[in-house]
Each structure stands twice: as C-alpha cells, then as structure tokens.
Short mmCIF file of C-alpha atoms in Angstrom, two decimals:
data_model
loop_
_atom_site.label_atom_id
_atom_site.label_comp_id
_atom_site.label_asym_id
_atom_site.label_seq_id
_atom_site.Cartn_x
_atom_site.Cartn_y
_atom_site.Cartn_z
CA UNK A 1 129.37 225.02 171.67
CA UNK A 2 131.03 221.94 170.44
CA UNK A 3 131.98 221.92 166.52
CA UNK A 4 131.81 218.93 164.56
CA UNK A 5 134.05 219.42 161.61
CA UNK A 6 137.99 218.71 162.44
CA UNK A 7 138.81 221.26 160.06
CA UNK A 8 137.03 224.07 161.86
CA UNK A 9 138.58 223.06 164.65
CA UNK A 10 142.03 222.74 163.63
CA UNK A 11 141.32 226.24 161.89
CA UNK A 12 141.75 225.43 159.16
CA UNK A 13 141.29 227.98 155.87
CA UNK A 14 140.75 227.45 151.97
CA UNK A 15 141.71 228.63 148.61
CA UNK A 16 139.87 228.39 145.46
CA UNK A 17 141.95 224.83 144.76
CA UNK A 18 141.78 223.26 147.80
CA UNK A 19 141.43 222.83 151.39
CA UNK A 20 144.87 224.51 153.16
CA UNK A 21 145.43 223.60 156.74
CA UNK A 22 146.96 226.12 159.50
CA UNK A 23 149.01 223.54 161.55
CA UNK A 24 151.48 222.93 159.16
CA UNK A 25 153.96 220.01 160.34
CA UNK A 26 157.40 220.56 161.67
CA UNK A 27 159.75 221.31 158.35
CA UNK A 28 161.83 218.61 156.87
CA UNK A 29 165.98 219.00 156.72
CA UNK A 30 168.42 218.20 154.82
CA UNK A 31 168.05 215.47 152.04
CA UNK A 32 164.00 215.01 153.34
CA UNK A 33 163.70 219.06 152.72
CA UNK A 34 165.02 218.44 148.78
CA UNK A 35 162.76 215.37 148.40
CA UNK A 36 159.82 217.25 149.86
CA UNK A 37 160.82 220.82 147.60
CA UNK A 38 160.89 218.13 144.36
CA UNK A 39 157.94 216.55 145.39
CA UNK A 40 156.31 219.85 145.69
CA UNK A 41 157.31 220.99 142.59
CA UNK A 42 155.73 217.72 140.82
CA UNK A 43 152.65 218.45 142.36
CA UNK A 44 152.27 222.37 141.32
CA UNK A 45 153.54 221.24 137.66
CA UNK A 46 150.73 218.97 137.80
CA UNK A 47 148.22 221.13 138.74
CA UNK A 48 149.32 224.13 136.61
CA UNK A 49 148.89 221.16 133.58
CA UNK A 50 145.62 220.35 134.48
CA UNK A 51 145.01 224.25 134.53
CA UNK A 52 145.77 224.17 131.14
CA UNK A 53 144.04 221.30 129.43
CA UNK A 54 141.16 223.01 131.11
CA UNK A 55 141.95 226.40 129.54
CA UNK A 56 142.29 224.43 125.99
CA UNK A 57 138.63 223.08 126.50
CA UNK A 58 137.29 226.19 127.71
CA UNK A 59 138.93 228.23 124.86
CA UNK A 60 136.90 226.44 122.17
CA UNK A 61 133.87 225.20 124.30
CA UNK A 62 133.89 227.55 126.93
CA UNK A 63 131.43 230.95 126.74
CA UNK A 64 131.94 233.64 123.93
CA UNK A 65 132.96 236.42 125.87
CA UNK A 66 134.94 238.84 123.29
CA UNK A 67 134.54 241.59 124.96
CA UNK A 68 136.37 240.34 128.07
CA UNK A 69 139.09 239.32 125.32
CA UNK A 70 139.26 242.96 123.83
CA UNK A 71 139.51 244.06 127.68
CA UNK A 72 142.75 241.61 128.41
CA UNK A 73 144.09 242.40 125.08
CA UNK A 74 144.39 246.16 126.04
CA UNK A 75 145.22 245.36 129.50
CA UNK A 76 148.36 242.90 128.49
CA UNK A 77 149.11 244.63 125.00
CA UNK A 78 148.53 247.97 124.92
CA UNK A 79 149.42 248.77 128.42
CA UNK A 80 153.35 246.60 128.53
CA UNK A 81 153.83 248.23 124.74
CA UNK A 82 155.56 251.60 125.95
CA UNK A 83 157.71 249.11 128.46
CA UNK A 84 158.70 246.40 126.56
CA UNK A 85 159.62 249.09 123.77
CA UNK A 86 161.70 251.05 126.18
CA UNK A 87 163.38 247.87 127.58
CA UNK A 88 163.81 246.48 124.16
CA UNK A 89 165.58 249.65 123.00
CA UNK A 90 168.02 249.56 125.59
CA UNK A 91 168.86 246.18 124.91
CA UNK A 92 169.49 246.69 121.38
CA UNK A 93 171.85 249.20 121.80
CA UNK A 94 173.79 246.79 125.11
CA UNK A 95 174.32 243.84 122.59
CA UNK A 96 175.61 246.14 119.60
CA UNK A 97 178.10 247.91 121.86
CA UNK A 98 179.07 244.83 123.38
CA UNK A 99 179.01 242.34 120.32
CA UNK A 100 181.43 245.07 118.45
CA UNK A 101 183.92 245.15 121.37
CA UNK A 102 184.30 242.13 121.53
CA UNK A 103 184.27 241.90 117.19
CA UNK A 104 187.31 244.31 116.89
CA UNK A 105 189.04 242.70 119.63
CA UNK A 106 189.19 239.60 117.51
CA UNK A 107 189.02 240.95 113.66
CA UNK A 108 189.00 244.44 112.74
CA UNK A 109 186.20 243.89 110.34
CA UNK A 110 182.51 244.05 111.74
CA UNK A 111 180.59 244.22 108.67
CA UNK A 112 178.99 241.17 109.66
CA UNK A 113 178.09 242.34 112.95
CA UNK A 114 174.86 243.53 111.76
CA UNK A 115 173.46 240.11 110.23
CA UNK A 116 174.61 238.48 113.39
CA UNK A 117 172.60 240.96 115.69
CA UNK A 118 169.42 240.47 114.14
CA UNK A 119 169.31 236.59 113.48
CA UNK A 120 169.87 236.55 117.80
CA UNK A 121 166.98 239.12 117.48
CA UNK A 122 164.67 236.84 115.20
CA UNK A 123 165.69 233.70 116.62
CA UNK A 124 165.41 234.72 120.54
CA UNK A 125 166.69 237.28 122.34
CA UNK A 126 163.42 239.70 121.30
CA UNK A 127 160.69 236.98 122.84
CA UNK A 128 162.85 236.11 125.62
CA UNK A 129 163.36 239.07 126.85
CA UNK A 130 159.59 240.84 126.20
CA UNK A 131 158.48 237.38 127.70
CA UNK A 132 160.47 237.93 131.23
CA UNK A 133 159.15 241.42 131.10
CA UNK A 134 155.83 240.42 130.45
CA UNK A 135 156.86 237.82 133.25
CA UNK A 136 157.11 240.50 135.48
CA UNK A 137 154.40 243.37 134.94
CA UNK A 138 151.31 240.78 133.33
CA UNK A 139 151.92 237.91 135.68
CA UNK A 140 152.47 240.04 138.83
CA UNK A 141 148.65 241.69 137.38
CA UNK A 142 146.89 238.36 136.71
CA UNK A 143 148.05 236.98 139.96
CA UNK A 144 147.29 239.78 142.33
CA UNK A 145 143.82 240.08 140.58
CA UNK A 146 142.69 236.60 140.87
CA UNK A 147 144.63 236.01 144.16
CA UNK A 148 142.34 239.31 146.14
CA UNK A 149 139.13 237.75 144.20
CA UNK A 150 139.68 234.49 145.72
CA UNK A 151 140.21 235.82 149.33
CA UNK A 152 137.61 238.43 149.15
CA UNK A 153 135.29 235.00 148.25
CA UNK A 154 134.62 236.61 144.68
CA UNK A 155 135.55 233.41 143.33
CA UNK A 156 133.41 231.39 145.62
CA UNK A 157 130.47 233.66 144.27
CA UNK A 158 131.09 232.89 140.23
CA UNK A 159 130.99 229.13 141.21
CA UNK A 160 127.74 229.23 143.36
CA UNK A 161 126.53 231.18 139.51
CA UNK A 162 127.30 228.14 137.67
CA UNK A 163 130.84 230.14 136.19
CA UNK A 164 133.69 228.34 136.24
CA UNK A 165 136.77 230.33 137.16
CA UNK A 166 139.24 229.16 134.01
CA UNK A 167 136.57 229.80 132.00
CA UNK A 168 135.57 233.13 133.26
CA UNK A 169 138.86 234.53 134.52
CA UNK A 170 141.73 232.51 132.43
CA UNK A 171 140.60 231.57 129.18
CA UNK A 172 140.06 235.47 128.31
CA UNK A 173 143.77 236.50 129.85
CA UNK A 174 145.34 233.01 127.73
CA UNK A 175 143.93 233.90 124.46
CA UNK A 176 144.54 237.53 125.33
CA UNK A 177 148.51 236.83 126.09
CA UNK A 178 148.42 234.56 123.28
CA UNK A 179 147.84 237.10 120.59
CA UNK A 180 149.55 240.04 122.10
CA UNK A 181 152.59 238.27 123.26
CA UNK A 182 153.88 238.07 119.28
CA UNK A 183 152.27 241.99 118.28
CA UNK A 184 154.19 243.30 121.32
CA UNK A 185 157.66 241.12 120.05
CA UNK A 186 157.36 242.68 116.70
CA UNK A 187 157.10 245.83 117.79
CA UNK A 188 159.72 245.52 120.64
CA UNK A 189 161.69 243.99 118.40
CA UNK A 190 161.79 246.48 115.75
CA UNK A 191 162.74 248.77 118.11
CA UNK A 192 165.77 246.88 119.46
CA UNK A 193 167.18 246.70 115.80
CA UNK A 194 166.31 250.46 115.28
CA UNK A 195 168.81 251.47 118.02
CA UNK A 196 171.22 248.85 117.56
CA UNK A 197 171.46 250.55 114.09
CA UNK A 198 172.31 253.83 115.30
CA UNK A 199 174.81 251.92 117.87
CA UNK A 200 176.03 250.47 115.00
CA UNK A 201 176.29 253.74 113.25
CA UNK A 202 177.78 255.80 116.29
CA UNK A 203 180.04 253.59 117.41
CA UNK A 204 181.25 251.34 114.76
CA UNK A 205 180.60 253.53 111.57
CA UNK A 206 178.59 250.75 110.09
CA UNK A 207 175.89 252.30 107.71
CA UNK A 208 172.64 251.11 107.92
CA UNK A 209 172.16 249.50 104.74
CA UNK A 210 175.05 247.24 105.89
CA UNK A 211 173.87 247.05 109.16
CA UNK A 212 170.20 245.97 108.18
CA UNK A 213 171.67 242.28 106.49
CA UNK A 214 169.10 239.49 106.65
CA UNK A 215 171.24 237.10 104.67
CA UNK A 216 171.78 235.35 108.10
CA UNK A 217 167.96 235.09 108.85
CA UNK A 218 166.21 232.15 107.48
CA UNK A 219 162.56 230.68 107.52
CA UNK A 220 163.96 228.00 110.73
CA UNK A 221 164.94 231.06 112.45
CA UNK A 222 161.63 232.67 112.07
CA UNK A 223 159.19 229.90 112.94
CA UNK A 224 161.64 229.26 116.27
CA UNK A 225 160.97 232.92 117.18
CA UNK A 226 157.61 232.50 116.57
CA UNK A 227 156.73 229.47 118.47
CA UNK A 228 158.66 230.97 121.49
CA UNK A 229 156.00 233.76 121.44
CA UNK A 230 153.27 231.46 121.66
CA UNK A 231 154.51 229.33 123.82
CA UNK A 232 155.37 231.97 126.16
CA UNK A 233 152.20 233.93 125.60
CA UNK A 234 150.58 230.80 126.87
CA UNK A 235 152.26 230.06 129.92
CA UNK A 236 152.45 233.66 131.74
CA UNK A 237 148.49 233.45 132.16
CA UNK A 238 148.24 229.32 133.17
CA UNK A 239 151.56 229.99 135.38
CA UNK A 240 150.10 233.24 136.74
CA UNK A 241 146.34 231.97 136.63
CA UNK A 242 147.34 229.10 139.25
CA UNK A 243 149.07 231.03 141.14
CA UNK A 244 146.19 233.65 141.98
CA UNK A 245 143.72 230.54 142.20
CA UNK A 246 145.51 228.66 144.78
CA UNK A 247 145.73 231.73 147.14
CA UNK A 248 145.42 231.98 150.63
CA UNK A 249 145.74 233.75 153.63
CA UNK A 250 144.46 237.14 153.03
CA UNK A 251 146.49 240.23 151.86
CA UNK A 252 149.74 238.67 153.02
CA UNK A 253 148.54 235.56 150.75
CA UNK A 254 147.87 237.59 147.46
CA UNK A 255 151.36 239.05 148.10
CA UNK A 256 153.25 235.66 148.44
CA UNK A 257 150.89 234.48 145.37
CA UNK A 258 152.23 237.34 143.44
CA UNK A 259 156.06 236.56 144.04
CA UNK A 260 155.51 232.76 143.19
CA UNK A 261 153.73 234.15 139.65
CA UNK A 262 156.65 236.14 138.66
CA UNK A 263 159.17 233.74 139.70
CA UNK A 264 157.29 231.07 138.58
CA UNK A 265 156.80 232.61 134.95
CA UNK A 266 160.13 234.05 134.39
CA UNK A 267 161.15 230.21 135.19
CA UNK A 268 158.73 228.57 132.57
CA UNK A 269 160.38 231.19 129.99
CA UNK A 270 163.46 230.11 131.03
CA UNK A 271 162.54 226.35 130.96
CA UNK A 272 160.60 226.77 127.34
CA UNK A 273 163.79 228.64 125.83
CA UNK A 274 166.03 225.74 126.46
CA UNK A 275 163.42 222.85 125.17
CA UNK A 276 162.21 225.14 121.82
CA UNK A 277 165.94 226.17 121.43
CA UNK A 278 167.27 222.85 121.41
CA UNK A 279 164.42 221.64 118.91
CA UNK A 280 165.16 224.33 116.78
CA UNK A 281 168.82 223.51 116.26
CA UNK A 282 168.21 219.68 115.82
CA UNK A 283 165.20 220.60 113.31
CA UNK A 284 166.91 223.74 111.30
CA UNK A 285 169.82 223.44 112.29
#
C-alpha cells in the first residue's frame, strides 16, 4: 500500500498547535545553536501572545461557564492556600533573622527593622514568592492536564464539538488565577508578617506594636504589589496553557511539557518583577 501524504510517511505526529515532524534536522553549534535557541524563543513568545489576546476575547465573549470558574478557583486557591501559607511563614521568619543580623552588625538600633520588613512585603517579596510557588504546583497542574488531553486526542474531540480549547480549557484557569492569585498573597502575606513578628520578638526583643510600623508603606507601594498579582495571576495559566497545548509525544511529551511550564512560568515572574519593579520606582518613586 502506497501512502500519499509526505507527512505520514515521514511519520510524522501532531499537537493541538501544529503539525510536529519526527526527523528533526541535525542540531546547530556554536553561534548557529544561540541564533536558533533566540529564534526559538521569539517564536514561543509569540505564540504564548497570541494565546493571550485570545484568552482576553474569550474572557468577555467567550461562553459563561461559572461553574468551571468556581471549579479552577478551588483547584488554584483553595488547594496552594495551606502551601503558600507554610512557605510564606518560613520566609517571614528567614528575612527577619537575616535583615536583623545584618541591622546590628551596622547600628545597634533595629527599631526600624519592622517598617522595612513589611514595605519589601507589600511592595514584592509576598507576590513574588506565592507567584514562583504557584509557578510550581498550578502550572505543573494546568500543563500536565491539558498536555494528557491533547495526546489522549481529548482536545481534538472539543474542536470537532465546535469548543474552542482557550475558551473551554484557559479562559476558566486565567480568570480563575487571576482572582486567586491576590486572595492567596493576602493571606500568605499576612502570615509572613505574623512570624516575622514573633522573629522579631524572639530574637531582637522588638515588641509588636513597634514591629507592626506602616509609616514606610505608601499607596505606590500598594498598587505595585497589586499589579504584580495580577500580572502574575495572568501569566501562570497563558504560560502553562501553551505549554500543555503544544504537547506531543505521548506520556514522555506531557512530562517535557510540564518542565517547560514551570520553568517557563517561574521565568515570566521573574521577567514581570523586573519590568513592574522598575515602573514602580520611576512612577512612585
């Protein structure tokens, strides 16, 4: 039996964003292996944007589903609470040790150190943090599940039903992370301070109505913390959301696709910190 299509023939396979052949061409070296890594990384940028816009128009035009909302809300929220809490503790009670070592090394007076600790809490270290976690644990979960629903042809099946898949699997896991991303750094964050009070308190013999001293917090430092949270809650699902759709391969596949999520997401944090962080100093101050 003679077959007709050259992809069949090559044996070839697909993902739900494209065509991927098997015979992959010999690897490029040296300065050709940078260029091709940079051009790569243009190309999955610009796909991961167009994954977006999508997700915006979806979002408000898409299908009312709030019950698959309420679902991913529990999922992301609820479940990463205990966790980010937890994680968040421990890293209150790290930077107060460390932040009054170093303090007394310098001056002997740490009054201050208090007012200092929780503007870095407001301003970034609570989303940053919670959003590498959520990095982690979320975008390892999105991934994983869209990534097997794509090889097991699940995805194939929603299209041939007239459902698009950002529609139907990201737009509920965006707005989802969107709204829980800031409950969950509230929360996480109110822990951290909790503990770095009783650091504080143990360590330093700082009370706690010097320790809790907002006079260093101000409104810039608030709406900078704020915007980090949605702008990270945003871009673990579209990050995460690619990755699973552009799966291949089988198990192995859904593996590699959950690596590049987390990696990829804890770099978009990363990337997002620096560009919000830098606003927020030449805006505020």
């Amino acid at each position: 039996m003679t077959v007709s299509d050259p992809s069949v023939q090559a044996g070839g396979s697909s993902s739900a964003v494209g065509h991927i052949e098997d015979d992959f061409p010999e690897e490029p070296k040296g300065l050709a292996a940078v260029g091709a890594a940079v051009l790569d990384l243009l190309s999955s940028a610009k796909a991961q944007y167009s994954v977006f816009v999508q997700t915006l128009y979806y979002t408000f035009r898409g299908q009312r589903r709030p019950g698959a909302i309420l679902q991913q809300c529990y999922e992301i929220g609820n479940r990463s609470l205990v966790f980010l809490c937890i994680v968040m503790g421990f890293m209150g009670m790290i930077l107060t040790y460390q932040a009054g070592i170093q303090v007394k090394r310098a001056v002997p007076d740490v009054t201050l150190l208090g007012a200092t600790f929780l503007e870095l809490i407001v301003r970034d270290i609570a989303a940053s943090i919670c959003a590498l976690m959520l990095a982690t644990r979320v975008g390892a979960g999105i991934a994983a599940e869209i990534g097997s629903m794509v090889v097991t042809e699940q995805v194939d099946a929603l299209r041939m039903t007239a459902a698009d898949p950002i529609d139907y699997l990201i737009k509920p896991r965006f707005v989802a992370s969107t709204i829980m991303t800031i409950m969950c750094v509230v929360i996480a964050g109110g822990v951290s301070i909790l503990t770095g009070m009783w650091t504080g308190k143990m360590f330093f013999g700082i009370s706690a109505e010097t320790f809790i001293n907002w006079s260093l917090v101000d409104w810039g430092d608030v709406i900078v913390g704020v915007t980090k949270c949605f702008a990270y809650g945003a871009a673990i699902p579209i990050v995460s959301g690619y990755c699973g759709l552009s799966t291949f391969g089988g198990s192995e596949g859904v593996g590699w696709a959950t690596t590049r999520a987390v990696v990829n997401s804890s770099l978009a944090v990363i990337i997002l910190n620096f560009f919000i962080s830098g606003a927020g100093y030449l805006i505020f101050g």
